PDB file of C-alpha atoms in Angstrom:
ATOM      1  CA  GLU A   1     106.014 128.098 111.954  1.00  0.00           C
ATOM      2  CA  THR A   2     108.708 125.952 113.637  1.00  0.00           C
ATOM      3  CA  GLY A   3     108.857 122.311 112.421  1.00  0.00           C
ATOM      4  CA  VAL A   4     109.568 119.201 114.513  1.00  0.00           C
ATOM      5  CA  THR A   5     113.083 119.282 116.032  1.00  0.00           C
ATOM      6  CA  GLN A   6     114.967 116.378 117.537  1.00  0.00           C
ATOM      7  CA  SER A   7     118.094 116.225 119.601  1.00  0.00           C
ATOM      8  CA  PRO A   8     120.732 115.032 119.520  1.00  0.00           C
ATOM      9  CA  THR A   9     121.173 114.108 115.762  1.00  0.00           C
ATOM     10  CA  HIS A  10     123.606 111.361 116.452  1.00  0.00           C
ATOM     11  CA  LEU A  11     124.431 109.371 119.575  1.00  0.00           C
ATOM     12  CA  ILE A  12     126.803 106.514 120.450  1.00  0.00           C
ATOM     13  CA  LYS A  13     126.172 104.415 123.529  1.00  0.00           C
ATOM     14  CA  THR A  14     127.349 101.086 124.790  1.00  0.00           C
ATOM     15  CA  ARG A  15     125.255  98.106 125.617  1.00  0.00           C
ATOM     16  CA  GLY A  16     123.505  98.307 129.012  1.00  0.00           C
ATOM     17  CA  GLN A  17     123.516 102.056 129.058  1.00  0.00           C
ATOM     18  CA  GLN A  18     120.471 104.338 129.132  1.00  0.00           C
ATOM     19  CA  VAL A  19     119.587 106.995 126.638  1.00  0.00           C
ATOM     20  CA  THR A  20     117.225 110.002 126.426  1.00  0.00           C
ATOM     21  CA  LEU A  21     116.094 111.420 123.172  1.00  0.00           C
ATOM     22  CA  ARG A  22     114.246 114.696 122.896  1.00  0.00           C
ATOM     23  CA  CYS A  23     111.639 116.082 120.547  1.00  0.00           C
ATOM     24  CA  SER A  24     109.960 119.500 120.158  1.00  0.00           C
ATOM     25  CA  SER A  25     106.677 119.297 118.378  1.00  0.00           C
ATOM     26  CA  GLN A  26     105.480 121.626 115.687  1.00  0.00           C
ATOM     27  CA  SER A  27     103.732 124.699 116.858  1.00  0.00           C
ATOM     28  CA  GLY A  28     100.075 124.005 117.649  1.00  0.00           C
ATOM     29  CA  HIS A  29     100.477 120.195 117.738  1.00  0.00           C
ATOM     30  CA  ASN A  30      99.399 118.403 120.884  1.00  0.00           C
ATOM     31  CA  THR A  31     100.159 114.862 119.822  1.00  0.00           C
ATOM     32  CA  VAL A  32     103.553 113.240 119.581  1.00  0.00           C
ATOM     33  CA  SER A  33     104.497 109.829 118.267  1.00  0.00           C
ATOM     34  CA  TRP A  34     107.757 107.980 118.282  1.00  0.00           C
ATOM     35  CA  TYR A  35     108.991 105.541 115.621  1.00  0.00           C
ATOM     36  CA  GLN A  36     112.088 103.340 115.283  1.00  0.00           C
ATOM     37  CA  GLN A  37     113.461 102.829 111.852  1.00  0.00           C
ATOM     38  CA  ALA A  38     115.952 100.098 111.539  1.00  0.00           C
ATOM     39  CA  LEU A  39     118.310  99.942 108.513  1.00  0.00           C
ATOM     40  CA  GLY A  40     116.503  98.994 105.389  1.00  0.00           C
ATOM     41  CA  GLN A  41     113.096  98.969 107.083  1.00  0.00           C
ATOM     42  CA  GLY A  42     110.152 101.315 107.435  1.00  0.00           C
ATOM     43  CA  PRO A  43     109.456 103.176 110.617  1.00  0.00           C
ATOM     44  CA  GLN A  44     107.945 101.045 113.414  1.00  0.00           C
ATOM     45  CA  PHE A  45     105.531 102.613 115.916  1.00  0.00           C
ATOM     46  CA  ILE A  46     106.782 102.785 119.496  1.00  0.00           C
ATOM     47  CA  PHE A  47     104.045 104.848 121.228  1.00  0.00           C
ATOM     48  CA  GLN A  48     102.085 108.065 121.037  1.00  0.00           C
ATOM     49  CA  TYR A  49     101.417 110.718 123.606  1.00  0.00           C
ATOM     50  CA  TYR A  50      98.331 112.965 123.635  1.00  0.00           C
ATOM     51  CA  ARG A  51      98.106 115.725 126.098  1.00  0.00           C
ATOM     52  CA  GLU A  52     100.746 114.188 128.340  1.00  0.00           C
ATOM     53  CA  GLU A  53      99.192 110.734 128.466  1.00  0.00           C
ATOM     54  CA  GLU A  54     100.333 107.607 126.610  1.00  0.00           C
ATOM     55  CA  ASN A  55      97.708 106.945 123.977  1.00  0.00           C
ATOM     56  CA  GLY A  56      98.804 103.763 122.203  1.00  0.00           C
ATOM     57  CA  ARG A  57     101.868 101.576 122.220  1.00  0.00           C
ATOM     58  CA  GLY A  58     103.433  99.277 119.703  1.00  0.00           C
ATOM     59  CA  ASN A  59     105.252  96.045 120.240  1.00  0.00           C
ATOM     60  CA  PHE A  60     108.181  97.380 122.241  1.00  0.00           C
ATOM     61  CA  PRO A  61     109.318  96.243 125.686  1.00  0.00           C
ATOM     62  CA  PRO A  62     108.775  98.398 128.873  1.00  0.00           C
ATOM     63  CA  ARG A  63     112.438  99.578 128.826  1.00  0.00           C
ATOM     64  CA  PHE A  64     111.169 101.937 126.130  1.00  0.00           C
ATOM     65  CA  SER A  65     109.318 104.699 127.945  1.00  0.00           C
ATOM     66  CA  GLY A  66     108.345 108.235 127.237  1.00  0.00           C
ATOM     67  CA  LEU A  67     107.102 111.525 128.530  1.00  0.00           C
ATOM     68  CA  GLN A  68     105.162 114.456 127.174  1.00  0.00           C
ATOM     69  CA  PHE A  69     105.461 117.847 128.772  1.00  0.00           C
ATOM     70  CA  PRO A  70     102.847 120.604 129.097  1.00  0.00           C
ATOM     71  CA  ASN A  71     104.420 122.432 126.160  1.00  0.00           C
ATOM     72  CA  TYR A  72     103.824 119.131 124.189  1.00  0.00           C
ATOM     73  CA  SER A  73     107.525 118.417 123.773  1.00  0.00           C
ATOM     74  CA  SER A  74     108.459 114.799 124.399  1.00  0.00           C
ATOM     75  CA  GLU A  75     111.211 112.487 125.514  1.00  0.00           C
ATOM     76  CA  LEU A  76     111.993 108.893 124.583  1.00  0.00           C
ATOM     77  CA  ASN A  77     113.924 106.950 127.189  1.00  0.00           C
ATOM     78  CA  VAL A  78     115.516 103.550 126.596  1.00  0.00           C
ATOM     79  CA  ASN A  79     117.018 101.637 129.451  1.00  0.00           C
ATOM     80  CA  ALA A  80     119.404  98.678 129.328  1.00  0.00           C
ATOM     81  CA  LEU A  81     120.377  99.324 125.669  1.00  0.00           C
ATOM     82  CA  GLU A  82     120.862  96.360 123.438  1.00  0.00           C
ATOM     83  CA  LEU A  83     122.721  96.134 120.169  1.00  0.00           C
ATOM     84  CA  ASP A  84     119.444  95.766 118.254  1.00  0.00           C
ATOM     85  CA  ASP A  85     118.362  99.170 119.480  1.00  0.00           C
ATOM     86  CA  SER A  86     120.717 100.735 116.964  1.00  0.00           C
ATOM     87  CA  ALA A  87     118.395 102.575 114.648  1.00  0.00           C
ATOM     88  CA  LEU A  88     117.045 105.947 113.579  1.00  0.00           C
ATOM     89  CA  TYR A  89     114.469 107.219 116.086  1.00  0.00           C
ATOM     90  CA  LEU A  90     111.840 109.487 114.572  1.00  0.00           C
ATOM     91  CA  CYS A  91     109.521 111.781 116.399  1.00  0.00           C
ATOM     92  CA  ALA A  92     106.315 112.962 114.702  1.00  0.00           C
ATOM     93  CA  SER A  93     103.784 115.459 115.770  1.00  0.00           C
ATOM     94  CA  SER A  94     100.233 116.018 114.699  1.00  0.00           C
ATOM     95  CA  LEU A  95      97.268 118.293 115.380  1.00  0.00           C
ATOM     96  CA  GLY A  96      95.388 115.670 117.303  1.00  0.00           C
ATOM     97  CA  GLN A  97      95.180 111.942 117.916  1.00  0.00           C
ATOM     98  CA  GLY A  98      92.875 111.450 114.892  1.00  0.00           C
ATOM     99  CA  ASP A  99      95.020 113.512 112.487  1.00  0.00           C
ATOM    100  CA  GLU A 100      96.335 111.491 109.523  1.00  0.00           C
ATOM    101  CA  LYS A 101      99.223 113.876 108.847  1.00  0.00           C
ATOM    102  CA  LEU A 102     102.304 113.147 110.903  1.00  0.00           C
ATOM    103  CA  PHE A 103     105.009 115.799 110.701  1.00  0.00           C
ATOM    104  CA  PHE A 104     108.365 114.090 111.269  1.00  0.00           C
ATOM    105  CA  GLY A 105     111.613 115.403 112.578  1.00  0.00           C
ATOM    106  CA  SER A 106     114.868 114.436 111.038  1.00  0.00           C
ATOM    107  CA  GLY A 107     115.526 111.780 113.622  1.00  0.00           C
ATOM    108  CA  THR A 108     118.249 110.781 116.063  1.00  0.00           C
ATOM    109  CA  GLN A 109     120.653 108.134 114.806  1.00  0.00           C
ATOM    110  CA  LEU A 110     121.455 105.909 117.775  1.00  0.00           C
ATOM    111  CA  SER A 111     124.381 103.531 117.598  1.00  0.00           C
ATOM    112  CA  VAL A 112     124.742 100.932 120.390  1.00  0.00           C
ATOM    113  CA  LEU A 113     128.243  99.257 120.589  1.00  0.00           C
TER     114      LEU A 113
ATOM    115  CA  ASP B   1     105.468  88.981 109.522  1.00  0.00           C
ATOM    116  CA  GLN B   2     105.115  92.189 107.461  1.00  0.00           C
ATOM    117  CA  GLN B   3     101.624  93.506 107.334  1.00  0.00           C
ATOM    118  CA  VAL B   4     102.525  96.140 104.758  1.00  0.00           C
ATOM    119  CA  LYS B   5     104.788  95.058 101.877  1.00  0.00           C
ATOM    120  CA  GLN B   6     106.550  97.039  99.186  1.00  0.00           C
ATOM    121  CA  ASN B   7     108.135  94.319  97.075  1.00  0.00           C
ATOM    122  CA  SER B   8     110.241  96.567  94.903  1.00  0.00           C
ATOM    123  CA  PRO B   9     113.178  97.940  96.874  1.00  0.00           C
ATOM    124  CA  SER B  10     114.029 100.331  94.027  1.00  0.00           C
ATOM    125  CA  LEU B  11     112.656 101.795  90.811  1.00  0.00           C
ATOM    126  CA  SER B  12     114.278 103.859  88.049  1.00  0.00           C
ATOM    127  CA  VAL B  13     112.152 105.970  85.772  1.00  0.00           C
ATOM    128  CA  GLN B  14     113.013 108.489  83.002  1.00  0.00           C
ATOM    129  CA  GLU B  15     112.019 112.108  83.690  1.00  0.00           C
ATOM    130  CA  GLY B  16     108.573 112.857  82.219  1.00  0.00           C
ATOM    131  CA  ARG B  17     107.354 109.301  82.345  1.00  0.00           C
ATOM    132  CA  ILE B  18     105.021 107.732  84.831  1.00  0.00           C
ATOM    133  CA  SER B  19     106.303 106.256  88.152  1.00  0.00           C
ATOM    134  CA  ILE B  20     104.138 103.528  89.688  1.00  0.00           C
ATOM    135  CA  LEU B  21     104.987 102.468  93.212  1.00  0.00           C
ATOM    136  CA  ASN B  22     103.136  99.369  94.625  1.00  0.00           C
ATOM    137  CA  CYS B  23     102.063  98.360  98.096  1.00  0.00           C
ATOM    138  CA  ASP B  24     100.316  95.247  99.442  1.00  0.00           C
ATOM    139  CA  TYR B  25      98.860  94.723 102.836  1.00  0.00           C
ATOM    140  CA  THR B  26      97.592  91.631 104.667  1.00  0.00           C
ATOM    141  CA  ASN B  27      95.502  93.019 107.478  1.00  0.00           C
ATOM    142  CA  SER B  28      91.856  93.457 106.326  1.00  0.00           C
ATOM    143  CA  MET B  29      91.229  95.720 109.338  1.00  0.00           C
ATOM    144  CA  PHE B  30      93.307  98.469 107.699  1.00  0.00           C
ATOM    145  CA  ASP B  31      91.006 101.216 106.441  1.00  0.00           C
ATOM    146  CA  TYR B  32      93.272 104.162 105.990  1.00  0.00           C
ATOM    147  CA  PHE B  33      96.316 104.387 103.807  1.00  0.00           C
ATOM    148  CA  LEU B  34      99.058 107.005 103.320  1.00  0.00           C
ATOM    149  CA  TRP B  35     102.115 107.603 101.373  1.00  0.00           C
ATOM    150  CA  TYR B  36     105.221 109.290 102.737  1.00  0.00           C
ATOM    151  CA  LYS B  37     108.288 110.569 100.903  1.00  0.00           C
ATOM    152  CA  LYS B  38     111.786 110.644 102.554  1.00  0.00           C
ATOM    153  CA  TYR B  39     114.821 112.470 101.375  1.00  0.00           C
ATOM    154  CA  PRO B  40     118.280 111.561 102.821  1.00  0.00           C
ATOM    155  CA  ALA B  41     118.915 113.127 106.261  1.00  0.00           C
ATOM    156  CA  GLU B  42     115.266 114.311 106.579  1.00  0.00           C
ATOM    157  CA  GLY B  43     112.218 112.881 108.229  1.00  0.00           C
ATOM    158  CA  PRO B  44     109.385 111.416 106.118  1.00  0.00           C
ATOM    159  CA  THR B  45     106.908 113.959 104.734  1.00  0.00           C
ATOM    160  CA  PHE B  46     103.257 113.252 104.084  1.00  0.00           C
ATOM    161  CA  LEU B  47     102.328 112.943 100.398  1.00  0.00           C
ATOM    162  CA  ILE B  48      98.777 111.698  99.964  1.00  0.00           C
ATOM    163  CA  SER B  49      96.250 109.486 101.632  1.00  0.00           C
ATOM    164  CA  ILE B  50      93.134 107.416 100.865  1.00  0.00           C
ATOM    165  CA  SER B  51      90.457 105.935 103.033  1.00  0.00           C
ATOM    166  CA  SER B  52      88.845 102.566 102.327  1.00  0.00           C
ATOM    167  CA  ILE B  53      85.549 104.188 101.212  1.00  0.00           C
ATOM    168  CA  LYS B  54      87.410 105.514  98.109  1.00  0.00           C
ATOM    169  CA  ASP B  55      89.293 103.770  95.263  1.00  0.00           C
ATOM    170  CA  LYS B  56      91.143 106.769  93.981  1.00  0.00           C
ATOM    171  CA  ASN B  57      92.510 110.087  95.346  1.00  0.00           C
ATOM    172  CA  GLU B  58      94.352 112.703  93.352  1.00  0.00           C
ATOM    173  CA  ASP B  59      96.566 115.642  94.316  1.00  0.00           C
ATOM    174  CA  GLY B  60      98.347 117.261  91.406  1.00  0.00           C
ATOM    175  CA  ARG B  61     100.837 114.932  89.839  1.00  0.00           C
ATOM    176  CA  PHE B  62     100.148 112.232  92.528  1.00  0.00           C
ATOM    177  CA  THR B  63      97.294 109.743  92.417  1.00  0.00           C
ATOM    178  CA  VAL B  64      96.759 106.836  94.819  1.00  0.00           C
ATOM    179  CA  PHE B  65      94.634 103.891  93.770  1.00  0.00           C
ATOM    180  CA  LEU B  66      93.145 101.384  96.294  1.00  0.00           C
ATOM    181  CA  ASN B  67      91.930  97.885  95.399  1.00  0.00           C
ATOM    182  CA  LYS B  68      90.459  96.550  98.599  1.00  0.00           C
ATOM    183  CA  SER B  69      89.609  93.123  97.352  1.00  0.00           C
ATOM    184  CA  ALA B  70      93.174  92.622  96.271  1.00  0.00           C
ATOM    185  CA  LYS B  71      94.573  94.416  99.356  1.00  0.00           C
ATOM    186  CA  HIS B  72      96.716  96.446  97.014  1.00  0.00           C
ATOM    187  CA  LEU B  73      97.362 100.154  96.538  1.00  0.00           C
ATOM    188  CA  SER B  74      99.574 102.013  94.189  1.00  0.00           C
ATOM    189  CA  LEU B  75     100.969 105.531  93.883  1.00  0.00           C
ATOM    190  CA  HIS B  76     101.257 107.049  90.384  1.00  0.00           C
ATOM    191  CA  ILE B  77     103.389 110.074  89.726  1.00  0.00           C
ATOM    192  CA  VAL B  78     102.892 111.748  86.420  1.00  0.00           C
ATOM    193  CA  PRO B  79     104.995 113.253  85.032  1.00  0.00           C
ATOM    194  CA  SER B  80     108.056 112.218  87.124  1.00  0.00           C
ATOM    195  CA  GLN B  81     110.612 114.822  87.960  1.00  0.00           C
ATOM    196  CA  PRO B  82     114.164 114.513  89.160  1.00  0.00           C
ATOM    197  CA  GLY B  83     113.076 116.054  92.463  1.00  0.00           C
ATOM    198  CA  ASP B  84     110.755 113.136  93.059  1.00  0.00           C
ATOM    199  CA  SER B  85     113.874 110.943  93.637  1.00  0.00           C
ATOM    200  CA  ALA B  86     113.441 109.764  97.235  1.00  0.00           C
ATOM    201  CA  VAL B  87     112.377 106.753  99.275  1.00  0.00           C
ATOM    202  CA  TYR B  88     108.595 106.251  99.282  1.00  0.00           C
ATOM    203  CA  PHE B  89     106.877 104.560 102.208  1.00  0.00           C
ATOM    204  CA  CYS B  90     103.390 103.091 102.141  1.00  0.00           C
ATOM    205  CA  ALA B  91     101.599 103.157 105.605  1.00  0.00           C
ATOM    206  CA  ALA B  92      98.342 101.771 106.849  1.00  0.00           C
ATOM    207  CA  SER B  93      96.159 102.230 109.873  1.00  0.00           C
ATOM    208  CA  GLY B  94      93.110 100.461 111.336  1.00  0.00           C
ATOM    209  CA  SER B  95      92.051 103.515 113.370  1.00  0.00           C
ATOM    210  CA  LEU B  96      92.948 107.149 113.328  1.00  0.00           C
ATOM    211  CA  ASN B  97      91.356 107.792 116.603  1.00  0.00           C
ATOM    212  CA  TYR B  98      93.570 105.866 118.932  1.00  0.00           C
ATOM    213  CA  GLY B  99      97.308 105.671 118.977  1.00  0.00           C
ATOM    214  CA  GLN B 100      97.795 106.457 115.244  1.00  0.00           C
ATOM    215  CA  ASN B 101      99.460 103.123 114.974  1.00  0.00           C
ATOM    216  CA  PHE B 102     100.584 103.489 111.342  1.00  0.00           C
ATOM    217  CA  VAL B 103     102.243 100.356 109.996  1.00  0.00           C
ATOM    218  CA  PHE B 104     104.851 101.296 107.461  1.00  0.00           C
ATOM    219  CA  GLY B 105     106.226  99.248 104.590  1.00  0.00           C
ATOM    220  CA  PRO B 106     109.976  98.944 104.038  1.00  0.00           C
ATOM    221  CA  GLY B 107     110.070 101.648 101.273  1.00  0.00           C
ATOM    222  CA  THR B 108     110.808 101.875  97.608  1.00  0.00           C
ATOM    223  CA  ARG B 109     113.678 104.002  96.431  1.00  0.00           C
ATOM    224  CA  LEU B 110     112.640 105.935  93.399  1.00  0.00           C
ATOM    225  CA  SER B 111     115.263 107.416  90.981  1.00  0.00           C
ATOM    226  CA  VAL B 112     114.107 109.780  88.338  1.00  0.00           C
ATOM    227  CA  LEU B 113     116.707 110.069  85.643  1.00  0.00           C
ATOM    228  CA  PRO B 114     117.043 113.331  83.688  1.00  0.00           C
TER     229      PRO B 114
END
């Protein structure tokens, strides 16, 4: 059983650029959630995708957008990067939108200079 | 405005003793609570959960207690082992059926000393 994998593991961008982060969900999971974890804080919910549709969104601006593909893998896109976007971005998959257990990837560490 | 608080950033416990990690929440709409454990360079892993219809849930060495009137939950680890050294996050949700908007606390770093 393959776990949740994220790429890249680390990324450095400059302010104003755009970034795409990728996530492959665990086998059999149709729901993917994205979280942002700033230094010293807990993960903060960005949004969730269920069967290719956005199914809930946290308090993040529209420049944070996402996609889910038919194989349930997912992308997180961030436009017009700001310094405060520097964080660990975690992807989590689950068996369904009502499943309590999120299976997290190791994350992508994004640094915005 | 933190809806889920873990007021102890760190905790050190001797191997074999009990570890008690605390969590407080402010939103009375939360009805499902979870604990996640995170090792360095890894994503958080699910540990144990409790719904608001219960006040206790056990899984091996891990027990979670919920006091709804006080809006407080705690995780007990007995006996503590060096492998339990990690950051522990408390998380809460008002609904599992839409958006899985889990609100996480800032975490408590547990160190179990041999």
